[in-house]
XYZ file of C-alpha atoms in Angstrom:
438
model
C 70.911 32.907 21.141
C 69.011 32.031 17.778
C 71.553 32.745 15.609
C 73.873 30.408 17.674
C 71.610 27.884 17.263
C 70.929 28.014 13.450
C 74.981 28.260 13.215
C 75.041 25.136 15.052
C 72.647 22.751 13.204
C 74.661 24.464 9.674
C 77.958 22.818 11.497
C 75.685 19.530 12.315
C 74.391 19.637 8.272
C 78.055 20.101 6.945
C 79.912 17.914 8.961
C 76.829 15.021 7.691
C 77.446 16.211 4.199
C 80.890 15.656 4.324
C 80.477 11.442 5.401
C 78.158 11.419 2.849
C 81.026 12.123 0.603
C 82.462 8.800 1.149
C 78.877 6.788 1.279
C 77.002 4.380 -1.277
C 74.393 6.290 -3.259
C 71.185 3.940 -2.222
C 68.319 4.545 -1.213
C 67.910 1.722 1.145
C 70.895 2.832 4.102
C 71.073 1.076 7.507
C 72.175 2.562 10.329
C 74.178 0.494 13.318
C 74.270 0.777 17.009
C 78.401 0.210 17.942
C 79.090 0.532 21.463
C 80.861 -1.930 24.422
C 79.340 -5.045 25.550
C 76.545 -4.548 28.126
C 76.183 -5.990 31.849
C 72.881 -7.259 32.987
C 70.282 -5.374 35.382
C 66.616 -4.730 36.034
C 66.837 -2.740 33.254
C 68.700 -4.201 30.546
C 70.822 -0.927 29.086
C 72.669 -0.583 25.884
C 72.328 -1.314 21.741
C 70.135 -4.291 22.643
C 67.854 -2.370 24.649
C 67.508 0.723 21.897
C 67.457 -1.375 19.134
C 64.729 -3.177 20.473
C 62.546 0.017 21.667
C 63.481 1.269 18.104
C 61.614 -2.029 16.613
C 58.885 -1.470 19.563
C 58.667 2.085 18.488
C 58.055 0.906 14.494
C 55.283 -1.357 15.982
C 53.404 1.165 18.080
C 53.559 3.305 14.799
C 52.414 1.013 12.291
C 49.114 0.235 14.502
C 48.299 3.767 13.251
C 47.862 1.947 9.777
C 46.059 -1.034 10.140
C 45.066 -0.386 6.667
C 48.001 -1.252 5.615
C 50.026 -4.957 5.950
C 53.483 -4.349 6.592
C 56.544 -6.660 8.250
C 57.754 -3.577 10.241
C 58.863 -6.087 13.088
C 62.378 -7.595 13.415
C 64.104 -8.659 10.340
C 66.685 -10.405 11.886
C 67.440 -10.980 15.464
C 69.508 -8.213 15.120
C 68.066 -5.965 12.648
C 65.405 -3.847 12.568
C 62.624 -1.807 10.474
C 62.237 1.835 12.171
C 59.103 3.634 10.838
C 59.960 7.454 10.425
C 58.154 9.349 12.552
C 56.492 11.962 10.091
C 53.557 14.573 11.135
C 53.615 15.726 7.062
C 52.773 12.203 6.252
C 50.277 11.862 8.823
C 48.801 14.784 7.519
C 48.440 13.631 4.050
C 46.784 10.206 5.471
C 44.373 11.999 7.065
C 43.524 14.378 4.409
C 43.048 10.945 2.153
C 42.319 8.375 4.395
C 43.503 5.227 1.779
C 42.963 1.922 2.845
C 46.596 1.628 1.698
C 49.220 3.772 3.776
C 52.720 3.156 3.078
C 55.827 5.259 5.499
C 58.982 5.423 5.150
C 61.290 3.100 7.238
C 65.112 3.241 8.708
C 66.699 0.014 8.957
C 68.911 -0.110 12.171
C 71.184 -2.930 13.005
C 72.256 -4.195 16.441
C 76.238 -4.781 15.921
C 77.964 -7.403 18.547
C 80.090 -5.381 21.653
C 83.105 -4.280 20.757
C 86.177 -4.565 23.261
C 89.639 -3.626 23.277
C 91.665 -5.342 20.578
C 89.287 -6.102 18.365
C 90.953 -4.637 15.600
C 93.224 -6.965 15.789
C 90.769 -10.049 16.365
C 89.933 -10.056 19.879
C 86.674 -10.863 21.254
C 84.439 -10.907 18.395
C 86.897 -9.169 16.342
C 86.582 -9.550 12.575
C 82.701 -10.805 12.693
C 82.450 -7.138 14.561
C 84.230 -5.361 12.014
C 82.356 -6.772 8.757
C 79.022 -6.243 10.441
C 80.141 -2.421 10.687
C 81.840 -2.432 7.489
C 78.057 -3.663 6.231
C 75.946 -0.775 7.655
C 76.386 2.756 6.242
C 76.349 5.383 9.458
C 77.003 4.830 13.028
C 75.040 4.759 16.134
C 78.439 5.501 18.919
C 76.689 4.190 22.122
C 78.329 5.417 25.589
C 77.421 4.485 28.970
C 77.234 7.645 31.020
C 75.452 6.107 34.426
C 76.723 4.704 37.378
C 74.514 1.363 38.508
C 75.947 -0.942 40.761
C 73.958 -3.890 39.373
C 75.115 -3.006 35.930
C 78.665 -4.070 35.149
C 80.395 -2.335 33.467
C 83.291 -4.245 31.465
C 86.285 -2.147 32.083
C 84.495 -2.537 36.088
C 83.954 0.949 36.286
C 82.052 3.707 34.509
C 84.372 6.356 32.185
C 82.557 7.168 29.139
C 85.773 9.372 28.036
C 87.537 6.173 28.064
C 84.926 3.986 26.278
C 84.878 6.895 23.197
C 88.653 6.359 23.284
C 88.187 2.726 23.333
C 85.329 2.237 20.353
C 87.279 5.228 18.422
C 91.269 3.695 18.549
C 89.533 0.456 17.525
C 87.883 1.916 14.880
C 90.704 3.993 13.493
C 93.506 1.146 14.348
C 91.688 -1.165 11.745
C 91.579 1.465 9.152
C 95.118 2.522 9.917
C 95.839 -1.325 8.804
C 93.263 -1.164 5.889
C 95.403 2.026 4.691
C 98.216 -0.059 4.933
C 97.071 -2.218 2.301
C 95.343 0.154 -0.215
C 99.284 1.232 -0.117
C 100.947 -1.875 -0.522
C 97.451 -2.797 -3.359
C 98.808 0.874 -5.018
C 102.363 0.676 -5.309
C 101.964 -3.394 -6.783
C 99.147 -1.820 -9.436
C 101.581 1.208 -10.218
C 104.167 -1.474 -11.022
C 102.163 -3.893 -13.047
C 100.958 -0.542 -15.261
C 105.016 0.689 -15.399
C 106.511 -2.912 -16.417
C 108.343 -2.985 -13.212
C 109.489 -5.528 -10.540
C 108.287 -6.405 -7.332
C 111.108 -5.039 -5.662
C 111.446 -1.951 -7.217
C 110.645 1.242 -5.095
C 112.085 3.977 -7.339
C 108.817 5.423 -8.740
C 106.161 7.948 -7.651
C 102.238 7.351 -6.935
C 99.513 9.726 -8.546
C 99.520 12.624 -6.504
C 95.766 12.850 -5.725
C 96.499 9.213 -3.956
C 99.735 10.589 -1.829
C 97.628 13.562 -0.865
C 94.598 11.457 -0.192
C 96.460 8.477 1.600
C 98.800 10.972 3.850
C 95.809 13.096 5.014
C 94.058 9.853 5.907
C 96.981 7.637 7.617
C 97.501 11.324 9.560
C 93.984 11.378 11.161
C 93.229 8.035 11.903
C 96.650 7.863 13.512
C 95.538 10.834 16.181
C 92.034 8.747 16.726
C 90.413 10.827 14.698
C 87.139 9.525 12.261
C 88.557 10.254 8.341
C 84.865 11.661 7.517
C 85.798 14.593 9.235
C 88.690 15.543 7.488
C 89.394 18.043 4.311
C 89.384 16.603 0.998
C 89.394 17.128 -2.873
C 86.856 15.810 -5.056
C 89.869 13.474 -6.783
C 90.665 12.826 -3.477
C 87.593 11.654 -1.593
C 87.187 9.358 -5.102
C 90.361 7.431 -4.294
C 88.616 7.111 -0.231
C 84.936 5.960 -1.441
C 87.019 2.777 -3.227
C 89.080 1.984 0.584
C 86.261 0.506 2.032
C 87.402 2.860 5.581
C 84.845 2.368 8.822
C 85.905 6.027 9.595
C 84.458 7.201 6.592
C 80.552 7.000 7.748
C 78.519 8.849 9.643
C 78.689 9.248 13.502
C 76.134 10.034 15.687
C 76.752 9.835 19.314
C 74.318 8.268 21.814
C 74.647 9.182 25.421
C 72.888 7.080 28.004
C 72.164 8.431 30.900
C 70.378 7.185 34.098
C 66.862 8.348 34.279
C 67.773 11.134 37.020
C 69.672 12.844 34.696
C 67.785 12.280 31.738
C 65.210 14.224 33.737
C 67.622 17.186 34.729
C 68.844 17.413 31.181
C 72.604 16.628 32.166
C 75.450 15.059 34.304
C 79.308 14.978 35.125
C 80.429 13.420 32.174
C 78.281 15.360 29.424
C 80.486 18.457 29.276
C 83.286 16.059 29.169
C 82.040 14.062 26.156
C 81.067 17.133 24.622
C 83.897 18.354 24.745
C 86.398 15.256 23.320
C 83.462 15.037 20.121
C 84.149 18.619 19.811
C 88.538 17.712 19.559
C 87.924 14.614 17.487
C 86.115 15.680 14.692
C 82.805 17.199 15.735
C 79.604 15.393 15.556
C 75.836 15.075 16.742
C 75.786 13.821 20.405
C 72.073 12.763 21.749
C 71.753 12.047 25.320
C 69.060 9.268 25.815
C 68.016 7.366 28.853
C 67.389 3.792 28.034
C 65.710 3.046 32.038
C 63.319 5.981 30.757
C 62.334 4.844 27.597
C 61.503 1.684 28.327
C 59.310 2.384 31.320
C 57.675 4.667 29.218
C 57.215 1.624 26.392
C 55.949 -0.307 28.900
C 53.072 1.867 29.204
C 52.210 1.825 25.590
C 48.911 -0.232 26.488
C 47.465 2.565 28.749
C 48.272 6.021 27.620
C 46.944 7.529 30.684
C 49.602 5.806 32.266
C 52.543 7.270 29.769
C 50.594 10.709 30.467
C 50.969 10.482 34.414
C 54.590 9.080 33.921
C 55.743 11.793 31.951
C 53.520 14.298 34.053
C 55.947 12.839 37.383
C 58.900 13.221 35.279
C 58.096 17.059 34.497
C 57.379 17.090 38.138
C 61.395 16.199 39.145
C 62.111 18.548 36.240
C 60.575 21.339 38.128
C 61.390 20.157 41.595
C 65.033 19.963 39.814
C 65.333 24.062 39.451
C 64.362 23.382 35.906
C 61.665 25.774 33.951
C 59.263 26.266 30.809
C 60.017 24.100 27.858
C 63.771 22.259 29.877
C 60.919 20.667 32.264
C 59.001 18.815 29.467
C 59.939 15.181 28.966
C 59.500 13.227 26.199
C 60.738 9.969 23.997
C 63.967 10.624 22.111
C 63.477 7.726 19.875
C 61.657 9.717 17.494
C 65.048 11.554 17.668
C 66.837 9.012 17.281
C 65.396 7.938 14.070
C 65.078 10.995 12.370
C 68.960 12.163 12.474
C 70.097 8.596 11.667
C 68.394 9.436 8.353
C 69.376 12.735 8.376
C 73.183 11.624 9.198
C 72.590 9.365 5.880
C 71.381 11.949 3.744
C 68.046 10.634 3.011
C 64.892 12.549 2.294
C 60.885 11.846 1.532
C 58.518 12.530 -1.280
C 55.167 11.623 -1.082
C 52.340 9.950 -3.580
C 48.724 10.595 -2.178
C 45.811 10.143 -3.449
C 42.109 7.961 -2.563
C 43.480 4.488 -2.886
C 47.149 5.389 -1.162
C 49.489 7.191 0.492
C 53.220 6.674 0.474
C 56.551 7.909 1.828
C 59.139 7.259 -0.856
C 62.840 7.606 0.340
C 65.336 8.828 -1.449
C 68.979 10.661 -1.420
C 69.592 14.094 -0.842
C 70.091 16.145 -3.991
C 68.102 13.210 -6.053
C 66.720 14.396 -9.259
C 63.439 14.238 -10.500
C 64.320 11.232 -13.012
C 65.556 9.142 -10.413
C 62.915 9.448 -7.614
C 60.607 8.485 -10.520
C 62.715 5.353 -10.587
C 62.573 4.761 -7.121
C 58.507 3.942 -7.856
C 59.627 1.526 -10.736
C 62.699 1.968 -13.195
C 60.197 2.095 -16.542
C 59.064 5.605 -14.372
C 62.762 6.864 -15.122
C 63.889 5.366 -18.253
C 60.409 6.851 -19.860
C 60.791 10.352 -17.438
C 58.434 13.313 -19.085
C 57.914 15.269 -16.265
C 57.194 15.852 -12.674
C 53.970 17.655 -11.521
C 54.664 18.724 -7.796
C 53.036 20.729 -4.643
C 55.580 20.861 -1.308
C 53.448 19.829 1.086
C 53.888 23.142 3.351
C 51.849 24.540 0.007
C 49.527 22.248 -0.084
C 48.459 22.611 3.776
C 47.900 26.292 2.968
C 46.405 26.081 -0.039
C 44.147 22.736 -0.439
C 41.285 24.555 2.000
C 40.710 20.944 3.398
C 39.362 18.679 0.143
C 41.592 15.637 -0.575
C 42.311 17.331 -3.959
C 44.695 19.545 -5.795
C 42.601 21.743 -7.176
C 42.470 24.611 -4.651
C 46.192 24.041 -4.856
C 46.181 24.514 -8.446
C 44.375 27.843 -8.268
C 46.308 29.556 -5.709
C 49.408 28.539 -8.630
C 51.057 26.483 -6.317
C 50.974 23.399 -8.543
C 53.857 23.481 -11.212
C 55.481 21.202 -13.715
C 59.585 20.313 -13.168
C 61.683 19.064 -15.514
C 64.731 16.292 -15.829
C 66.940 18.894 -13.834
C 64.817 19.327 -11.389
C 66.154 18.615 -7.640
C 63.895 16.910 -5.291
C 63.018 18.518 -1.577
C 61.882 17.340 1.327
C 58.022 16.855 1.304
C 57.518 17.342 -2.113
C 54.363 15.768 -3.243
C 54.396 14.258 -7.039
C 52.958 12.812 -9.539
C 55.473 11.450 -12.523
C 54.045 11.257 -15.860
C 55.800 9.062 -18.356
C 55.934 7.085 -21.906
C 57.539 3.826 -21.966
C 56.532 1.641 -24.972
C 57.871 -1.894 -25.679
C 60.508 -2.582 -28.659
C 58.763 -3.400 -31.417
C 59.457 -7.032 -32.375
C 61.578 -7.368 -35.645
């Protein structure tokens, strides 16, 4: 069973690799929740509701650092700061204790409903589409409870049919977007050839045919064009199309609270198993009546203990055993593969007056996460010195110092080439001197 499980989360890191393909190399990536439009109930349910514990999630956090000033409330009424949840930097805060204490932070954004037709302008329509074409990976939110006092907008609950629904939408407005990167093409081939506007008797680059047929092909069986096959020249004509289907997808199932508890329902297999025939993906079943009873409690953490101890208690009375019966939040979840789906990792700066969570891109070299800090850090770039924190937890025999760290050799020096990891702590050193006046 191990093995099946470390092949799995390889398929999960591969298939995110491959959206990243098509992404914008930033450092600053926002994810968005994209689902149908919600009914109302006691408990509200849907991309409201999770965006909101998300933000309410980011505010129990940041009372950890008090020291520390930070807007991590709402930006907008529909955007939000998340605050990675991060034991390594909690660590290193409590190694240093700084009065200044900086994490690292997911923006999320709470896009409109989307309902049948939209790609061609119904409902919300276009307004929907540019605030998806805005955000860089996807939160795919699907109703998977049945609630009487929670309509449902199709009137009844089929979550099969909502993926369908969000998905043809999706891939019908980039099947129309292809449409015009063709007709764009052929009128720029003609323009560079000296020929008419009528004339049709000439041939496109190849690496655009191949690219543009493999593309029009998927999104015309539903099916996201992240996940498809593609050459480097390829996937450099896609990054220009501007194509929804090219980001990340992460699939959020939300379940009723019963079967949150007994880890499954009806409909999961099912869901499963159209991700699986579509593309492949990350699917995260959530319950949104769970988590925000257990936000609710945030004030009295005995409270949130005997909650989650009654929840364990329908997990056992449920036929479930060991670790299946524990409960917990999945917004820490959440969080952590939106900016996993978006490629983004952490290195830290520590030391007495602060600690900080830097974020950067995957496969970022040492030159740019210096520039992350401030661009004279790159454009002057010496060197790195830098301890992976799983090193320095071993090694720095509990002093708020390197130096045990540096005498167990675990302390080096990296160069331009050098590829930043997850958790590395660093400390750039660099020469930048002002042009000398003439």
């Amino acid at each position: 069973m191990p093995p099946k499980k470390k092949n799995q989360n390889a398929d999960e890191e591969l298939g995110l690799m491959r959206a990243a393909r098509f992404g914008r190399v930033k450092n600053t990536l926002t994810m968005g929740f994209v689902g149908l439009p919600n009914g109302s109930s006691k408990f509200v349910v849907g991309k409201s509701t999770l965006t909101n514990l998300l933000a309410g999630a980011a505010h129990a956090e940041a009372a950890n650092y008090v020291r520390q000033n930070m807007p991590f409330c709402t930006i907008d009424p529909n955007i939000v700061q998340c605050i990675v949840p991060d034991k390594n930097f909690n660590y290193l805060v409590d190694v240093w204790k700084p009065p200044s204490v900086v994490p690292a932070a997911l923006k999320v954004t709470d896009i409109a409903g989307l309902i049948k037709g939209a790609s061609e302008g119904a409902g919300l329509g276009n307004a929907f589409l540019s605030h998806i074409a805005a955000v860089d990976g996807i939160y795919h939110l699907v109703r998977a409870f049945v609630d009487n006092e929670v309509v449902h907008v199709d009137d009844s609950v089929d979550p099969i049919r909502d993926l369908e629904t969000i998905q043809g939408e999706l891939c019908a407005k980039d099947a129309a977007g292809l449409q015009a990167v063709y007709d764009r093409e052929m009128e720029k081939t003609r323009k560079e050839k000296g020929l008419s506007r009528q004339s049709t008797n000439f041939k496109l680059s190849e690496s655009f045919t191949e690219a543009y047929d493999k593309c029009k092909k998927l999104v015309e069986s539903n099916t996201p064009i992240q996940t498809g096959e593609f050459s480097a020249a390829e996937v450099d004509h896609i990054r220009d199309w501007g194509m929804i289907t090219t980001k990340p997808q992460i699939y959020v199932i939300n379940l009723s609270q019963k079967s949150f508890i007994r880890k499954g329902n009806k409909w999961l297999p099912k869901i499963a198993e159209w991700v699986k025939t579509h593309g492949g993906g990350t699917i995260i079943p959530v319950s949104c009546e769970f988590e925000q009873k257990y936000f609710d409690l945030k004030d009295d953490p005995e409270g949130q203990k005997a909650f989650l101890k009654q929840c364990k208690e329908e997990a056992l009375a449920a036929g479930l055993k060991g670790p299946q019966a524990e409960i917990k939040s999945m917004v820490p979840r959440l969080i952590r593969s939106g900016r996993q789906a978006l490629c983004l990792q952490s290195f830290y700066t520590a030391g007495p007056k602060e600690v900080r969570a830097w974020t950067i891109m995957k496969g970022c070299l040492a030159p740019q996460a210096a520039g992350v800090i401030h661009s004279d850090f790159e454009r002057g770039f010496i060197k790195a010195e830098v301890c992976n924190i799983e090193d320095f937890k071993a090694y720095h025999n509990g002093e708020a110092s390197m130096a045990k760290v540096k005498e167990a050799g675990k302390y080096r020096q990296e160069g331009k080439a050098y590829v930043m990891q997850e958790g590395d702590i660093v400390v750039f050193m660099h020469n930048t001197t002002t042009a000398k006046k003439k």
